[in-house]
Coordinates of C-alpha atoms in Angstrom, one line a residue:
Chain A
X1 CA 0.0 0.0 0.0
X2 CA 1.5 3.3 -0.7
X3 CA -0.8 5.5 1.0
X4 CA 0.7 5.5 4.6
X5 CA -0.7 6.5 7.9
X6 CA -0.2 9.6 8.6
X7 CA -0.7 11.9 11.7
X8 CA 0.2 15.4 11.1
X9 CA 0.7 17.9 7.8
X10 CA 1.9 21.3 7.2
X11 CA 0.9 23.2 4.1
X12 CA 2.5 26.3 2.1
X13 CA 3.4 27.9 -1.4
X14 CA 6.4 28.1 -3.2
X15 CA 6.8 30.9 -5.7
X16 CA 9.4 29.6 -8.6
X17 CA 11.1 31.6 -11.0
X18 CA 11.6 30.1 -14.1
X19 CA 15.6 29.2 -14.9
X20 CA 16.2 29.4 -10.5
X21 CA 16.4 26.1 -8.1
X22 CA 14.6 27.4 -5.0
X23 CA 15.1 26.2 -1.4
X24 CA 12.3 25.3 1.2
X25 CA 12.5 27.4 4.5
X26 CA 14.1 25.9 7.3
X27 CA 10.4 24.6 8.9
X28 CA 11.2 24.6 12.4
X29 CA 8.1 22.1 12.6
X30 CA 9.1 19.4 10.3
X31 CA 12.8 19.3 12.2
X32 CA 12.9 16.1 13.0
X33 CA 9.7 14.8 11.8
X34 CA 9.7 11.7 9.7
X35 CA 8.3 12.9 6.4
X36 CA 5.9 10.6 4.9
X37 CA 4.2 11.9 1.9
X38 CA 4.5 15.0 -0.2
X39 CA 1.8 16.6 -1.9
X40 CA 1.6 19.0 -4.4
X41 CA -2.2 20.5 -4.9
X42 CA -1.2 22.6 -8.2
X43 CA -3.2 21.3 -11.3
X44 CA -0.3 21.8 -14.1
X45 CA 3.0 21.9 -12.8
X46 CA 5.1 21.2 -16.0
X47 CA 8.6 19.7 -16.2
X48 CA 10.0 21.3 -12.5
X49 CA 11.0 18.6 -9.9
X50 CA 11.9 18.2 -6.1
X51 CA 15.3 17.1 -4.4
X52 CA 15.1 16.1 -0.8
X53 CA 18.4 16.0 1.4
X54 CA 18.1 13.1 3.8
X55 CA 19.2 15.3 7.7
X56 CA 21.3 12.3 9.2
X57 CA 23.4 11.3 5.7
X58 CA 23.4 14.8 4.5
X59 CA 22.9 13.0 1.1
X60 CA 20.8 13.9 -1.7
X61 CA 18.3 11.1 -1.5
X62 CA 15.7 11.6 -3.3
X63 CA 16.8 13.7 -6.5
X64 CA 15.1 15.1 -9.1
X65 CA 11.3 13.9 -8.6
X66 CA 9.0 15.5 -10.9
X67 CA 6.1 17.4 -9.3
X68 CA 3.4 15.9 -11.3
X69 CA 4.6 12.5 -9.3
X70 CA 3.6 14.2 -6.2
X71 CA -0.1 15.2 -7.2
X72 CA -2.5 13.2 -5.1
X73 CA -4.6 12.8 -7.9
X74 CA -2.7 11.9 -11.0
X75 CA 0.5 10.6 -9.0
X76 CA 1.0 7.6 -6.7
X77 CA 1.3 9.0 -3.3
X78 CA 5.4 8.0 -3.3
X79 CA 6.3 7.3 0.0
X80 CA 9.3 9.3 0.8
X81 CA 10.1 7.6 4.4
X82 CA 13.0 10.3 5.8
X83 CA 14.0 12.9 7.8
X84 CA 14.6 15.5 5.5
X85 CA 16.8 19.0 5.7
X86 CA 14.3 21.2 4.4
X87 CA 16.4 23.8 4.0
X88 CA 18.9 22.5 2.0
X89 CA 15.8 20.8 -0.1
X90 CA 15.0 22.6 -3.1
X91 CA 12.8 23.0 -6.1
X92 CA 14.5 22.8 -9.4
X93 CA 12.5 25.1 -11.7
X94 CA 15.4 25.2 -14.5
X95 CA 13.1 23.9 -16.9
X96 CA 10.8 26.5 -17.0
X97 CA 11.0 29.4 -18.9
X98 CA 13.2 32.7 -17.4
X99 CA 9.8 35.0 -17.9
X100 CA 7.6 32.2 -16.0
X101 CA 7.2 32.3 -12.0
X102 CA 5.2 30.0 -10.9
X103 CA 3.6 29.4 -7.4
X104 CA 3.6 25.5 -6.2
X105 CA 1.5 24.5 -3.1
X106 CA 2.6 22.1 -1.2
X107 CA 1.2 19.7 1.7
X108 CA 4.3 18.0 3.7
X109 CA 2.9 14.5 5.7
X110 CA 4.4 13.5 8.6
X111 CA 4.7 11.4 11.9
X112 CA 4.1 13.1 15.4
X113 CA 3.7 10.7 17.7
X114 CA 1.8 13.1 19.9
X115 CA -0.8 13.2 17.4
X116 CA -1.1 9.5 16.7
X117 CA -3.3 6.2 18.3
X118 CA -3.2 2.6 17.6
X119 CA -5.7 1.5 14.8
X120 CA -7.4 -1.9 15.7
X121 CA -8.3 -3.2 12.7
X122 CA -9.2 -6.5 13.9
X123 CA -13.2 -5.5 13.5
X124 CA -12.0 -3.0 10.8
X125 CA -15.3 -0.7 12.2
X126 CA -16.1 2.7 11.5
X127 CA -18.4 5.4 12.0
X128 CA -19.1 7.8 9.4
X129 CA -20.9 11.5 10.1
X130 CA -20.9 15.0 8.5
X131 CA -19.0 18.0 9.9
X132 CA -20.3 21.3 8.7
X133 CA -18.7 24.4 8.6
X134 CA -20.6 27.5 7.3
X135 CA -17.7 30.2 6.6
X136 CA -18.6 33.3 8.8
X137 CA -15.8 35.3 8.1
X138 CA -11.8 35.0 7.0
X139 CA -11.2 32.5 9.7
X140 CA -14.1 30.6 10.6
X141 CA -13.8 28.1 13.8
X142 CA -15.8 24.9 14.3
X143 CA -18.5 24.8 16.7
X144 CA -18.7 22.3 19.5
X145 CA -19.9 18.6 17.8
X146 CA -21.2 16.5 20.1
X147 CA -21.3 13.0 18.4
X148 CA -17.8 14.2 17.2
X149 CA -16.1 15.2 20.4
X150 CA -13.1 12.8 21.9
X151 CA -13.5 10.7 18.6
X152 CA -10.8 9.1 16.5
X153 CA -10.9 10.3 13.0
X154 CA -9.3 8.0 10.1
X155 CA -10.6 10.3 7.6
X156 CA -12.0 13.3 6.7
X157 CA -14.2 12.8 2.8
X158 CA -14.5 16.4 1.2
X159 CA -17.9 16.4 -0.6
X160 CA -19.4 19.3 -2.5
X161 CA -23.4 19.1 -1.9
X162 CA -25.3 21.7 -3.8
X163 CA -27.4 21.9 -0.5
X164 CA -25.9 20.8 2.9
X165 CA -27.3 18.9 5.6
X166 CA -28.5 21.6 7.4
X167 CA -29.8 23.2 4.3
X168 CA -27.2 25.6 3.9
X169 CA -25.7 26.4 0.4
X170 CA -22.3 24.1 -0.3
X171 CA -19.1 25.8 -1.7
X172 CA -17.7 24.5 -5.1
X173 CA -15.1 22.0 -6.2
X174 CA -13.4 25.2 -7.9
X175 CA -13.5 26.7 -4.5
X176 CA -11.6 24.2 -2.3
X177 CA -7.9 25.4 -2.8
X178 CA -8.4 28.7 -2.0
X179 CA -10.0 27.0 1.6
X180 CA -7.1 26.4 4.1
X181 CA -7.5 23.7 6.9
X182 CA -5.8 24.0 10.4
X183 CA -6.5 21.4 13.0
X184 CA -5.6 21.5 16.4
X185 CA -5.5 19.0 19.6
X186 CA -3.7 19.6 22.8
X187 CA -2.9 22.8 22.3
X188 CA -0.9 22.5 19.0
X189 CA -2.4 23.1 15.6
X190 CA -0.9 19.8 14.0
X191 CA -2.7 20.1 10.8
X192 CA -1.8 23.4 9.4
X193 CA -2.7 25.2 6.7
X194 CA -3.8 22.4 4.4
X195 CA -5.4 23.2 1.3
X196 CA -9.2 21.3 2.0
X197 CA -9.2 20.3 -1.4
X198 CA -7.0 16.9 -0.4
X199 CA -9.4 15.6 1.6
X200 CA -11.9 15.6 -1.8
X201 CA -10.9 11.9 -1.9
X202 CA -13.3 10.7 -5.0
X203 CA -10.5 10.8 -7.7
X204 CA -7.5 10.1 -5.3
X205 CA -6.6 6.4 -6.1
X206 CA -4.5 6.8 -2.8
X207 CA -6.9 8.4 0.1
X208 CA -5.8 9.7 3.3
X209 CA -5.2 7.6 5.8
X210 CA -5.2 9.9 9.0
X211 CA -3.8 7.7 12.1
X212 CA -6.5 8.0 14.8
X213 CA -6.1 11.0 15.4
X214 CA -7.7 13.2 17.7
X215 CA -9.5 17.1 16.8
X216 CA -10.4 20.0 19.2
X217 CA -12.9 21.0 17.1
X218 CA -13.6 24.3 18.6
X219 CA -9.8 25.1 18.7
X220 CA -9.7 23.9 14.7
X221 CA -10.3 26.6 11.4
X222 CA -11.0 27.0 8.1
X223 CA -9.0 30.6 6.6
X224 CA -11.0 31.5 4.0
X225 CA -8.9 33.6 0.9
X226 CA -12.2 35.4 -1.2
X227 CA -14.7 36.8 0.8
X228 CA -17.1 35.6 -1.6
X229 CA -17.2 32.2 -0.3
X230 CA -18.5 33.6 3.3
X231 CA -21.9 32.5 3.7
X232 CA -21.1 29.2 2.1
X233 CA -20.5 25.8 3.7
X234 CA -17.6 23.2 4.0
X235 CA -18.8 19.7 4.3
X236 CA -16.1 17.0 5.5
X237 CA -18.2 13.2 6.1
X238 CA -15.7 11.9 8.6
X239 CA -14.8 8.7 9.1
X240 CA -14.2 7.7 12.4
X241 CA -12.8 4.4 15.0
X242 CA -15.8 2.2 16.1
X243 CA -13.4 -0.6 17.2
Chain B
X1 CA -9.7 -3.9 0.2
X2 CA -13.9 -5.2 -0.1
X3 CA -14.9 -8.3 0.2
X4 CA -17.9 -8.6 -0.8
X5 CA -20.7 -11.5 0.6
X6 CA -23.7 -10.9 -0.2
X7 CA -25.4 -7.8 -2.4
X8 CA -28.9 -6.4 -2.9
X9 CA -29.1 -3.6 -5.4
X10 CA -32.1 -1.1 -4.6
X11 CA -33.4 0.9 -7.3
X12 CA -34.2 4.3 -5.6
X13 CA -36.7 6.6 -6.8
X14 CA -37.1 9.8 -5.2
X15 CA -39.1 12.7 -6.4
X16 CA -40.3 15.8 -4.5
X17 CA -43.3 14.2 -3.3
X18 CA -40.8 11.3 -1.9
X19 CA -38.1 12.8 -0.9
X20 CA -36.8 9.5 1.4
X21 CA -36.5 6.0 0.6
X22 CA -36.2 3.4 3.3
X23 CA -34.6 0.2 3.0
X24 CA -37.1 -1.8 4.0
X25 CA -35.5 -5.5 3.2
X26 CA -36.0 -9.0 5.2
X27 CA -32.5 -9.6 3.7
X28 CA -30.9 -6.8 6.0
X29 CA -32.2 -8.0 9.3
X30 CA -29.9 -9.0 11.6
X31 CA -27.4 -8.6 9.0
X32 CA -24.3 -6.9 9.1
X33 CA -23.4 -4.2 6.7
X34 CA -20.0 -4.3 5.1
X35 CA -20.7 -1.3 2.5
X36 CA -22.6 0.5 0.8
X37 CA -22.1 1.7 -3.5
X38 CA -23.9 4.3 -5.4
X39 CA -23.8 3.6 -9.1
X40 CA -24.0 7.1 -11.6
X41 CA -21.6 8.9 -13.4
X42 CA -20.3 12.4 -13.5
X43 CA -19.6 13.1 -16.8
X44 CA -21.4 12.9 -20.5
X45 CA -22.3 9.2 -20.1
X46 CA -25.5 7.8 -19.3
X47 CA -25.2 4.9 -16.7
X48 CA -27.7 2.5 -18.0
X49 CA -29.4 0.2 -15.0
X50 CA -29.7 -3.0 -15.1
X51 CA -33.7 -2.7 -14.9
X52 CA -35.1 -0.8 -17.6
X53 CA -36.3 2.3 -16.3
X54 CA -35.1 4.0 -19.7
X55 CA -38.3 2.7 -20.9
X56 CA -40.3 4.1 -18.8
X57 CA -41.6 7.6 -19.8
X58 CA -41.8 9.1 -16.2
X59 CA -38.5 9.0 -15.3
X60 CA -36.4 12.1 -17.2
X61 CA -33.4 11.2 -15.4
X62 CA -32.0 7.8 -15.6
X63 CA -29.2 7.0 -13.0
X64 CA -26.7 10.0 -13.8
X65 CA -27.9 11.6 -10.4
X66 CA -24.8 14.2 -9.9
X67 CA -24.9 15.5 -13.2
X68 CA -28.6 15.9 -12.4
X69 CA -27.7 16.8 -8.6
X70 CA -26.1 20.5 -9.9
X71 CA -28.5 20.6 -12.7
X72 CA -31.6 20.5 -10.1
X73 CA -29.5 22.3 -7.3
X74 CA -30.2 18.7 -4.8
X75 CA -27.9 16.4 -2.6
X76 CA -28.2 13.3 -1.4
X77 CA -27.4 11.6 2.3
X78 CA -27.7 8.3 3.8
X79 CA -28.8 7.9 7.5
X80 CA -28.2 4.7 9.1
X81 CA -29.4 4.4 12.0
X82 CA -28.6 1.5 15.5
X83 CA -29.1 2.0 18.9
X84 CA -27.9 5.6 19.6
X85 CA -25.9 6.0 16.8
X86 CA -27.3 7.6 13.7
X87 CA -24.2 7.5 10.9
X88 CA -24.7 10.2 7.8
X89 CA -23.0 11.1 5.1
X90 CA -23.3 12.6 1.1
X91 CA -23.8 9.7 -0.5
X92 CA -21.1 11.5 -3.4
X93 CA -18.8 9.4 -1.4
X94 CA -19.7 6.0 -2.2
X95 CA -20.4 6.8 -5.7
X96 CA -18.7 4.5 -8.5
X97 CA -18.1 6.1 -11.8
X98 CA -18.2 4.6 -14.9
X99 CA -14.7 4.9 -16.5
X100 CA -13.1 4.0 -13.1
X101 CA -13.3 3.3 -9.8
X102 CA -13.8 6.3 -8.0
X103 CA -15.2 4.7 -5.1
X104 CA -14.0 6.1 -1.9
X105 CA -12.9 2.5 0.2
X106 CA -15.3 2.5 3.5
X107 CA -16.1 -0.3 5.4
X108 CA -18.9 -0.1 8.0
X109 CA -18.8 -3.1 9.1
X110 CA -21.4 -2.6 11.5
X111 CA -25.2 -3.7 12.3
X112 CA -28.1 -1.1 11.4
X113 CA -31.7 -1.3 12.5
X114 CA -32.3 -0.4 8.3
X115 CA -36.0 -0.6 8.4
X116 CA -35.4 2.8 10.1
X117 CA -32.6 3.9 8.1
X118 CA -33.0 5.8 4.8
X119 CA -32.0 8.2 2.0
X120 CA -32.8 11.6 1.8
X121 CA -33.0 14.0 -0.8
X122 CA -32.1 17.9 0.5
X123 CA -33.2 20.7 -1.9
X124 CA -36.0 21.2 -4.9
X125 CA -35.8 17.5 -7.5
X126 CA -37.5 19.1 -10.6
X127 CA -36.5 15.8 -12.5
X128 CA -37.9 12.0 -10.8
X129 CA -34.4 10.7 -10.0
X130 CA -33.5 7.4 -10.1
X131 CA -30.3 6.2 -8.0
X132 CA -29.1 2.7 -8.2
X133 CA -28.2 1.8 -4.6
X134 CA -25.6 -1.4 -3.8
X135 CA -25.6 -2.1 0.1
X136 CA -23.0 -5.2 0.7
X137 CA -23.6 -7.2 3.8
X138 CA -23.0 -10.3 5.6
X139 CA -24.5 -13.0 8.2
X140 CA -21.7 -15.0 9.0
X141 CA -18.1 -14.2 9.4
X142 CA -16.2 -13.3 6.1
X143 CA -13.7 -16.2 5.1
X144 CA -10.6 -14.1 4.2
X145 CA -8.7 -17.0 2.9
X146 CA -8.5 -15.0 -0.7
X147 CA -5.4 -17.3 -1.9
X148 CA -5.9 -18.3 -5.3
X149 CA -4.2 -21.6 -7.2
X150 CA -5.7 -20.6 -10.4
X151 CA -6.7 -18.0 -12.8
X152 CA -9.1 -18.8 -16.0
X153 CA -9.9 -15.8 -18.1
X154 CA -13.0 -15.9 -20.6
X155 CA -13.7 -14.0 -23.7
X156 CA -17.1 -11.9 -24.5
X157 CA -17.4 -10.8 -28.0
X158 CA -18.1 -6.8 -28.5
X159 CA -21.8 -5.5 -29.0
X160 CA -23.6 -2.6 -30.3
X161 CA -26.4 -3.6 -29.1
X162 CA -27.1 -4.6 -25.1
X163 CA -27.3 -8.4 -24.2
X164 CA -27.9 -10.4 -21.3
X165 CA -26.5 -14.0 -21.2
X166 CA -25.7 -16.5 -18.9
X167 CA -22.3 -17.1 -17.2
X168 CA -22.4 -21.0 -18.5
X169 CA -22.8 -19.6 -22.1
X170 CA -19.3 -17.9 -21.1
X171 CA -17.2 -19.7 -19.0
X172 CA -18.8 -23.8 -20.2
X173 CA -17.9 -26.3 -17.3
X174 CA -14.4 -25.4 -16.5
X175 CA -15.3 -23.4 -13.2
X176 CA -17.8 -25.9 -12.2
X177 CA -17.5 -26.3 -7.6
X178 CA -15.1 -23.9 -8.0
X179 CA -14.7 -21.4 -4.9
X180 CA -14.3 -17.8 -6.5
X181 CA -12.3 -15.4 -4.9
X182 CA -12.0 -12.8 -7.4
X183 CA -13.2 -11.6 -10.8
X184 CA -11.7 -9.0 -13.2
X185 CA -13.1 -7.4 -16.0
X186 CA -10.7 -5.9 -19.2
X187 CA -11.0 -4.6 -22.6
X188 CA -9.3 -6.6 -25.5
X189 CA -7.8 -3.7 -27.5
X190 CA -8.4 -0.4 -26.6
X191 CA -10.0 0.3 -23.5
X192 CA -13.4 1.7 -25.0
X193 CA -16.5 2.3 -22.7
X194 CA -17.9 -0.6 -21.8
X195 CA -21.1 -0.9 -19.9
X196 CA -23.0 -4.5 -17.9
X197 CA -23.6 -6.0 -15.1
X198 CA -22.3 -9.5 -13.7
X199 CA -25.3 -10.7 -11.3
X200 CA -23.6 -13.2 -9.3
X201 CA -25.8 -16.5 -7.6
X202 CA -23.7 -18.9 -5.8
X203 CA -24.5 -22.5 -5.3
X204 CA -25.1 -21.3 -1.6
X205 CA -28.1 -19.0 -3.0
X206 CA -25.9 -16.0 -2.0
X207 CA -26.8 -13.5 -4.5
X208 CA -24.5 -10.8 -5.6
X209 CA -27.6 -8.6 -7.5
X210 CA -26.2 -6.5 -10.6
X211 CA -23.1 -5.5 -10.1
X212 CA -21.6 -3.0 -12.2
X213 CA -18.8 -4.1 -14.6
X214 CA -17.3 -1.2 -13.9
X215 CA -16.4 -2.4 -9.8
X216 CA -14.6 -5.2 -11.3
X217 CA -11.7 -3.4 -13.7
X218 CA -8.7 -3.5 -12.4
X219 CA -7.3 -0.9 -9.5
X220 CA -4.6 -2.5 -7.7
X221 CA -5.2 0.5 -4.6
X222 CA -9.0 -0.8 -4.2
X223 CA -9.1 -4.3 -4.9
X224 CA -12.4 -6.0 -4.8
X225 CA -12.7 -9.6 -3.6
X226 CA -15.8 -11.7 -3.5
X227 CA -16.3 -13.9 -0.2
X228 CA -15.3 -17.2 -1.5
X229 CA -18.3 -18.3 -3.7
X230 CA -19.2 -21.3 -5.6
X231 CA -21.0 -19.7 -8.5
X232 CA -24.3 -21.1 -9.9
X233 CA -23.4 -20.2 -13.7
X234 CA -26.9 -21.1 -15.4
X235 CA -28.6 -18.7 -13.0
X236 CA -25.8 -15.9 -12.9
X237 CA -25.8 -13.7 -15.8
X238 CA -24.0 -10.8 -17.7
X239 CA -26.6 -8.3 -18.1
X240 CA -27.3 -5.4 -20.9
X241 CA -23.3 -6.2 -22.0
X242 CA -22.8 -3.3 -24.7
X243 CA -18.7 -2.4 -25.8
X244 CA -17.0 -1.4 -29.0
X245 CA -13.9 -3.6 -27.7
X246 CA -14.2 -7.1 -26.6
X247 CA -14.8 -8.3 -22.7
X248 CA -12.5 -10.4 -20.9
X249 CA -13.9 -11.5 -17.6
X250 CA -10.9 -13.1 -15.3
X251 CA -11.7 -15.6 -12.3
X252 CA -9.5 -16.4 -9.9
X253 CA -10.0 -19.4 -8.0

């Protein structure tokens, strides 16, 4: 199975110049973290590629990917499996034209075992119920979900209802990248800043698979980035532990 | 991975004068649900059903429901309800398309009182909507011994035209006692649309009702098993086959 369990994610752009190779910032979150996917939510993303340096080898270990690998929809969820130097990481946009610049989105996956809990998949059971969120400004918080609080979630299934369960009107497919995700338990927003449109799963032939984990809901956000969409609802059908 | 045991396919019509549909089936009592599959398609095609409302004047909208879900501004949801617990979700998720298998992997897994459990149309259904419903569900523990000795794959000629024929017409008496574990459906030649159904009866009278060709094409992220059954081939069938390519249907065993 590529798709591996994963726990925690941390999403952000890239702006690429065309003819430039462009280093990641040093992410003071992902220090130490076992990386386990990379995602990239862009559409097109041409010829440009992605080097990793591995942080204990110092070695260029994963050279030259292309992007397109990296798109959860068209690519194969690669399973990168190491702690990577973000900083000396880059992006290699040498094949694109000098005049282009180009801005990449990217969703980093990754172990925290603070965030994770055993799976039983002995009875393989699950749960499944809708979590809707009406955006009421730029950041919108969730409200309090009873059947939802102190649950395990395994997934979180984007849908895009013309009309919601509660009536309200949905947001569009078109919408969901401009819709950033932040998730927080403990304290700690260990989901941040993830594009919403990964969790639309339906033409993903590698879903999510989120590692138990655990959501404050009311401590949890959507940022919304045009106003237009305020109004309009999110709707996530979560999948949750019943073992 | 699904393994699926036993299958009833419910063909649901809703309109704004019924806007829920209960599943109201002997066959699901006491039983325990494994999955559930909605069967339409997003794009140009029509998903044909294996019953043939297409005839029928009064329904405008044959089994593309999301196409029709924009066009007639409605969504659909399943509640299932047991003790307590009521589970709900766009049924958008559970949708297979046609090309591919889009199907989002869920098991439930779990037991429903489903005489109280139905689906619900949200929003103004200006066309009669049809939505061809799979739930998947068990009485008895799966047997997940899925090893297979032996693969035999059959041909099915191409048609313009829809036909329905019996699985002993395709596959003789080589599979005869046979414990299936897994089928696979490909094109010979190009991979053209192809549309049918494989409606499965095992020697056990399990009944797999109508499933969609389309579930059994080859995915290797969602792969479909069937519980191991010995497959009555004079009463199973491939129904309303139509393909510009030629059908190969592969059993493992």
């Amino acid at each position: 199975m590529n798709n591996k369990l994963v726990s925690s994610a941390l999403g952000f752009e890239i702006e690429v110049r065309g003819g430039t190779k462009v280093n990641f910032p040093d992410f003071s979150v992902l220090r130490g973290k076992r990386v386990k996917h990379v995602d990239v939510v862009n559409n097109s993303v041409g010829s440009v590629s992605l080097t990793l340096r591995e942080q204990h080898t110092q070695q260029e270990l994963i050279q030259n990917l292309p992007l397109d690998l990296l798109n959860p929809k068209s690519g194969s969820r690669i399973f990168i499996n190491k702690i990577v130097d973000f900083s000396h990481s880059f992006i290699d946009g040498s094949s694109m034209s000098v005049s282009e610049t180009k801005t990449f989105s990217f969703v980093v996956w990754y172990d925290d075992e603070n965030f994770w809990n055993d799976i039983k998949v002995s009875r393989n059971r699950t749960e499944i119920h809708p979590l809707e969120i009406k955006l009421n400004s730029n950041t919108t918080f969730f409200s309090e979900h009873n059947t939802l609080k102190n649950r395990k979630y395994q997934n979180l299934l984007l849908t895009f209802p013309t009309v919601t369960p509660k009536g309200n009107e949905g947001i569009l497919k078109a919408n969901a990248d401009s819709l950033l995700l932040t998730l927080s338990h403990a304290g700690k927003e260990f989901i941040k800043d993830v594009p919403i449109s990964v969790f639309y799963q339906n033409e993903t032939p590698y879903p999510l698979r989120l590692q138990n984990i655990q959501i404050d809901l009311t401590k949890s956000y959507i940022e919304c980035k045009e106003t237009s969409l305020i109004g309009k609802s999110v709707l996530f059908n979560c999948v949750i532990d019943d073992n | 991975m699904l393994i699926l045991p036993n299958c009833i396919l419910f063909n649901i019509e809703l309109d704004n004068q019924n806007r829920t549909y209960h599943f109201n089936d002997e066959r699901l009592k006491n039983s325990e649900i494994v999955s559930m599959m909605a069967y339409s398609t997003k794009n140009d095609f029509v998903a044909s059903t294996p019953y043939d409302y297409e005839t029928n004047p009064m329904f405008d909208v044959v089994a593309h429901y999301p196409t029709e879900v924009s066009l007639q501004n409605i969504s659909i949801y399943a509640k299932l309800f047991r003790k307590g617990v009521k589970m709900d979700f766009d049924i958008d998720i559970i949708n297979l398309g046609l090309e591919q298998d889009n199907r989002v992997d869920f098991l439930i897994n779990q037991q429903f009182e489903m005489d109280k459990s139905f689906l619900e149309v949200k929003g103004n259904v200006t066309n009669k909507l049809l939505i061809p419903l799979y739930i998947f569900y068990k009485t008895k523990p799966l047997n997940k011994q899925l090893e297979y000795n032996a693969i035999s794959t059959y041909k099915v000629t191409r048609t313009d035209d829809e036909k329905t024929l019996p699985l002993s017409d395709i596959v003789g008496n080589g599979l005869r006692g046979k414990a299936i574990k897994k089928i696979v459906v490909s094109s010979v030649g190009s991979p053209e649309q192809q549309t049918g159904f494989l409606d499965i009866v095992g020697k056990d009278n399990r009944r797999l009702e109508m499933l969609p060709l389309s579930l059994f094409r080859i995915r290797d992220t969602k792969q479909v098993y069937l519980d191991p059954i010995v497959i009555d081939y004079e009463q199973s069938k491939l129904v309303n086959f139509k393909g510009n390519s030629d059908l190969e249907i592969t059993f493992f065993h």
